[in-house]
């Protein structure tokens, strides 16, 4: 296909999009990304089909990706002819009939469970979707299509200016595109924040005819899902960015290395590649330009270290994913020994926007040294969880308290950068987020995972969690990482068991610094960060474990006890029934008894006491000195 | 070679080293695990020693070398799930199934495993059973779900 034919096709696409925007029959839109499905979107889907049939309406059901506020999923939107799209939240199957009946039979816009409408006009009792406090402060550039277009429909993408950046690219020299990206100031979104244009230039300048372009979709940070969401919601954006990048560096073969834990994202990509190939956007002589590109998907196999670029290359080649020291950098000696560029999903997904709108447009967002926007996944103990996109430089306070709506309990810390990052305390809440500020604070930007922690999170337990993760994911090639992280973990483990003393703090610090300075790859070099930052900012919590043998958050298993407060217990027997070990006994209507010897601390009694039991708060989880207090009051 | 799924996977591979991990993934998808016999077949087709194949396969958490149970339970051990009480879910499952993480129950009905993250962190904690992800789990919800599978 050449550009002319693409123009013809785009005109058809615009019609398809128009039929979606100015629909003649009702459309029901379901957010069915992995998160939506986990919340039950497919059950809602079945209910929609059933109700539509029952009400005898002719309606289309369309699937879109995640629009961001995952905590409100499943989301169901209804778009009546001539009316704006209206979104409803937490739509379990039993709510479907009421809402659809309202639209179809009573000719109204039901206001119960409504999240907002997408129109410009004011509608009585129905707020505007984009005015929602989680969405209003956001700037959606890379996420512009997510949750809006049908990800499996290339016409939707084409109609929303899709592949225009590719057309522009192919009519310019590779070096011009590289310069454009360099001028935009975009830095790699995979973690390290290396200027993307510069990375492309190194590869462009490297001698050799055979070069490779790789998209890193391994998304190894456990607790982050920005890349998954983008791929599931707008797969063509990634493909377009990948094709542009390949052209700029002079590669004729590209790989997408994606973790196997993301089956739906893989499916979306496979489909998108098939569609783009059919239109001649991938393959031989792309749009008549003479540029060839093949794209292959490689699935990761469950190794965190394979997100590191040199390990990733080994893995694609069919080896154990062992990192090697750099230099030589992949730009000189990469996949199969050839010059290679590796970019993250979000980096590549942003490229088409930059090419279409220009470098100045993009660098108009963000801070001096960190341009543009960044996506973050908000998770943990924050009210509104989900995926967000904000300009670089927004403060953590705005993100957590305005967009995220704050916490249910007092704020303790925010974890950024995953296993390579750190925990930042309250004093950093007003720090504008960018690469340099986060690094200065002792953490890192990382790929965009933000885990919010409250009083119920134990900082030491979290540090131990990360070290357990890194020590088990260490590939074992270098001693500092293999032995050092194991050692850090063991010390932390002892602290959480109340079996350590303050000398251990120094050991953690000196060992942590030693590993940082001597490990072979980024995994080891950053693995001590979670310990070092928490020791620095939350020393009192460490001290409580060591000195008082107490876990202030009542999390560390060896230090907590489950107790029944006799005054609160009405003897309703709910906990007796759910206790799996028979640790709780007692006749009805009398305070029950909890045998600590038999208790496995599984939490079932605690949960049932809050949800089901007559009294409510009779079971407490306490630690150290508090325990005695709790039982006597 | 007959036209069983395994041999068609091998025949469709290009025979290059790069194909090793994809072939192992396909074999596991069909057979449920990587058996000694399949390692032998892969070794002959890709001309890589069995030892080497074993070395690569054991490096990656995805591969298993014993037949799977009827239902595969994956507890997410990602940061968000950890912070929201994932550990309690593991205790509950290990107790209810009388199996440790990485083991199969005696009746062969369940495998119990952990995963680094399923990308549903906003709805933590999550547990995946076969192809279905259960979100915002609690100990009690998990026990209910488990009972459904036990009875089925
Ligand atoms: C242990 C480790 C794990 C990593 N995991 C990922 C990952 O999952 N995704 C990613 O894009 N980058 C990851 N990186 C960073 C990559 O090595 C690389 O810098 C990045 O993919 C480059 O893309 P960018 O320049 O577009 O950011 C990881 C690095 C290390 C050290
Ligand atoms: S942390 Fe459990 S799904 Fe991501």
PDB file of C-alpha atoms in Angstrom, chain A residues 34-35 38-39 43 70 222-225 228 255 259-261 298-303 305-306 315-321 336 379-381 385-386 451 453 461-462 465-466 557 562 578 580-581 600-604 607-608, chain B residues 17-22 25 52 54-56 58-63 77-80 82-85 87-89 91-92 95-96 115-123 126 128 132-141 143:
ATOM      1  CA  UNK A  34      -7.256  -7.083  32.180  1.00  0.00           C
ATOM      2  CA  UNK A  35      -8.193  -4.898  35.148  1.00  0.00           C
ATOM      3  CA  UNK A  38     -10.574  -8.955  36.922  1.00  0.00           C
ATOM      4  CA  UNK A  39     -13.300  -6.723  38.313  1.00  0.00           C
ATOM      5  CA  UNK A  43     -19.883 -11.148  33.585  1.00  0.00           C
ATOM      6  CA  UNK A  70      -9.591   0.993  37.896  1.00  0.00           C
ATOM      7  CA  UNK A 222       5.755  -5.846  40.531  1.00  0.00           C
ATOM      8  CA  UNK A 223       3.020  -3.371  41.285  1.00  0.00           C
ATOM      9  CA  UNK A 224       3.022  -1.400  38.038  1.00  0.00           C
ATOM     10  CA  UNK A 225       0.825  -1.775  34.986  1.00  0.00           C
ATOM     11  CA  UNK A 228      -0.019  -3.338  30.012  1.00  0.00           C
ATOM     12  CA  UNK A 255      11.131  -7.359  18.450  1.00  0.00           C
ATOM     13  CA  UNK A 259       6.007 -10.714  29.686  1.00  0.00           C
ATOM     14  CA  UNK A 260       3.964 -13.891  29.433  1.00  0.00           C
ATOM     15  CA  UNK A 261       1.897 -12.788  32.430  1.00  0.00           C
ATOM     16  CA  UNK A 298       8.871 -12.652  22.034  1.00  0.00           C
ATOM     17  CA  UNK A 299       7.297 -13.692  25.273  1.00  0.00           C
ATOM     18  CA  UNK A 300       9.256 -13.397  28.473  1.00  0.00           C
ATOM     19  CA  UNK A 301       9.273 -16.426  30.702  1.00  0.00           C
ATOM     20  CA  UNK A 302       8.988 -15.047  34.207  1.00  0.00           C
ATOM     21  CA  UNK A 303      12.402 -13.586  35.003  1.00  0.00           C
ATOM     22  CA  UNK A 305      16.175  -9.571  35.343  1.00  0.00           C
ATOM     23  CA  UNK A 306      15.193  -9.964  31.673  1.00  0.00           C
ATOM     24  CA  UNK A 315      16.744 -14.056  26.418  1.00  0.00           C
ATOM     25  CA  UNK A 316      15.668 -13.203  22.858  1.00  0.00           C
ATOM     26  CA  UNK A 317      18.649 -15.166  21.604  1.00  0.00           C
ATOM     27  CA  UNK A 318      17.370 -18.206  23.477  1.00  0.00           C
ATOM     28  CA  UNK A 319      19.814 -18.135  26.378  1.00  0.00           C
ATOM     29  CA  UNK A 320      19.565 -17.741  30.122  1.00  0.00           C
ATOM     30  CA  UNK A 321      18.806 -14.091  30.757  1.00  0.00           C
ATOM     31  CA  UNK A 336      23.198 -11.128  17.691  1.00  0.00           C
ATOM     32  CA  UNK A 379      -1.964   1.431  43.858  1.00  0.00           C
ATOM     33  CA  UNK A 380      -1.740   0.425  47.468  1.00  0.00           C
ATOM     34  CA  UNK A 381      -3.618   2.189  50.208  1.00  0.00           C
ATOM     35  CA  UNK A 385      -6.424   3.434  42.330  1.00  0.00           C
ATOM     36  CA  UNK A 386      -5.705   3.212  38.642  1.00  0.00           C
ATOM     37  CA  UNK A 451       2.472   2.378  45.855  1.00  0.00           C
ATOM     38  CA  UNK A 453       1.450   3.245  52.158  1.00  0.00           C
ATOM     39  CA  UNK A 461       8.289  -5.663  56.147  1.00  0.00           C
ATOM     40  CA  UNK A 462       8.152  -3.823  52.827  1.00  0.00           C
ATOM     41  CA  UNK A 465       9.606  -7.915  50.721  1.00  0.00           C
ATOM     42  CA  UNK A 466      11.694  -6.116  48.101  1.00  0.00           C
ATOM     43  CA  UNK A 557       3.834 -12.098  61.756  1.00  0.00           C
ATOM     44  CA  UNK A 562      -4.557 -11.999  67.393  1.00  0.00           C
ATOM     45  CA  UNK A 578     -14.438 -19.353  60.001  1.00  0.00           C
ATOM     46  CA  UNK A 580      -9.669 -22.995  59.991  1.00  0.00           C
ATOM     47  CA  UNK A 581      -7.700 -24.486  62.898  1.00  0.00           C
ATOM     48  CA  UNK A 600      -1.998 -19.511  62.171  1.00  0.00           C
ATOM     49  CA  UNK A 601      -2.668 -15.745  61.818  1.00  0.00           C
ATOM     50  CA  UNK A 602      -4.609 -16.124  58.600  1.00  0.00           C
ATOM     51  CA  UNK A 603      -6.876 -13.139  59.325  1.00  0.00           C
ATOM     52  CA  UNK A 604     -10.189 -14.880  58.628  1.00  0.00           C
ATOM     53  CA  UNK A 607     -12.267 -10.071  58.527  1.00  0.00           C
ATOM     54  CA  UNK A 608     -15.477 -11.745  59.582  1.00  0.00           C
TER      55      UNK A 608
ATOM     56  CA  UNK B  17      18.636 -21.229  18.694  1.00  0.00           C
ATOM     57  CA  UNK B  18      16.382 -18.208  18.980  1.00  0.00           C
ATOM     58  CA  UNK B  19      13.422 -20.579  18.871  1.00  0.00           C
ATOM     59  CA  UNK B  20      14.303 -22.463  22.037  1.00  0.00           C
ATOM     60  CA  UNK B  21      12.256 -20.435  24.520  1.00  0.00           C
ATOM     61  CA  UNK B  22       9.213 -20.048  22.211  1.00  0.00           C
ATOM     62  CA  UNK B  25       6.529 -22.184  25.842  1.00  0.00           C
ATOM     63  CA  UNK B  52      21.796 -26.841  27.842  1.00  0.00           C
ATOM     64  CA  UNK B  54      17.605 -27.805  30.980  1.00  0.00           C
ATOM     65  CA  UNK B  55      19.910 -24.968  31.962  1.00  0.00           C
ATOM     66  CA  UNK B  56      17.859 -22.444  30.036  1.00  0.00           C
ATOM     67  CA  UNK B  58      15.317 -23.830  34.805  1.00  0.00           C
ATOM     68  CA  UNK B  59      16.438 -20.208  34.626  1.00  0.00           C
ATOM     69  CA  UNK B  60      12.903 -19.086  33.819  1.00  0.00           C
ATOM     70  CA  UNK B  61      10.173 -19.277  36.446  1.00  0.00           C
ATOM     71  CA  UNK B  62       7.525 -20.019  33.821  1.00  0.00           C
ATOM     72  CA  UNK B  63       8.643 -23.578  33.129  1.00  0.00           C
ATOM     73  CA  UNK B  77       3.070 -11.492  45.185  1.00  0.00           C
ATOM     74  CA  UNK B  78       3.507  -8.058  43.661  1.00  0.00           C
ATOM     75  CA  UNK B  79       4.053  -4.985  45.790  1.00  0.00           C
ATOM     76  CA  UNK B  80       0.472  -3.758  45.639  1.00  0.00           C
ATOM     77  CA  UNK B  82       1.666  -7.600  49.260  1.00  0.00           C
ATOM     78  CA  UNK B  83       0.716  -4.284  50.808  1.00  0.00           C
ATOM     79  CA  UNK B  84      -2.967  -5.218  50.609  1.00  0.00           C
ATOM     80  CA  UNK B  85      -2.577  -8.548  52.388  1.00  0.00           C
ATOM     81  CA  UNK B  87       0.595 -12.951  52.419  1.00  0.00           C
ATOM     82  CA  UNK B  88      -2.599 -13.871  54.255  1.00  0.00           C
ATOM     83  CA  UNK B  89      -3.973 -15.339  51.052  1.00  0.00           C
ATOM     84  CA  UNK B  91      -1.311 -18.769  54.366  1.00  0.00           C
ATOM     85  CA  UNK B  92      -4.949 -19.508  53.739  1.00  0.00           C
ATOM     86  CA  UNK B  95      -3.625 -24.351  54.922  1.00  0.00           C
ATOM     87  CA  UNK B  96      -6.789 -25.087  52.957  1.00  0.00           C
ATOM     88  CA  UNK B 115       3.532 -14.752  40.427  1.00  0.00           C
ATOM     89  CA  UNK B 116       5.421 -11.469  40.514  1.00  0.00           C
ATOM     90  CA  UNK B 117       2.509  -9.335  39.289  1.00  0.00           C
ATOM     91  CA  UNK B 118      -0.533  -9.748  37.082  1.00  0.00           C
ATOM     92  CA  UNK B 119      -0.917  -6.078  36.241  1.00  0.00           C
ATOM     93  CA  UNK B 120      -4.146  -5.667  38.198  1.00  0.00           C
ATOM     94  CA  UNK B 121      -2.396  -3.862  41.016  1.00  0.00           C
ATOM     95  CA  UNK B 122      -5.170  -1.286  41.295  1.00  0.00           C
ATOM     96  CA  UNK B 123      -7.516  -4.080  42.327  1.00  0.00           C
ATOM     97  CA  UNK B 126      -5.531 -10.697  43.274  1.00  0.00           C
ATOM     98  CA  UNK B 128      -5.624 -16.131  39.366  1.00  0.00           C
ATOM     99  CA  UNK B 132      -9.738 -16.133  35.621  1.00  0.00           C
ATOM    100  CA  UNK B 133      -8.419 -13.339  37.807  1.00  0.00           C
ATOM    101  CA  UNK B 134     -10.193 -12.707  41.091  1.00  0.00           C
ATOM    102  CA  UNK B 135      -9.659  -9.185  42.352  1.00  0.00           C
ATOM    103  CA  UNK B 136      -9.924  -7.447  45.709  1.00  0.00           C
ATOM    104  CA  UNK B 137      -9.693 -10.753  47.485  1.00  0.00           C
ATOM    105  CA  UNK B 138     -10.052 -11.315  51.152  1.00  0.00           C
ATOM    106  CA  UNK B 139      -9.384 -14.496  53.068  1.00  0.00           C
ATOM    107  CA  UNK B 140     -13.086 -15.209  53.254  1.00  0.00           C
ATOM    108  CA  UNK B 141     -13.777 -14.484  49.576  1.00  0.00           C
ATOM    109  CA  UNK B 143     -12.242 -19.568  50.696  1.00  0.00           C
TER     110      UNK B 143
END
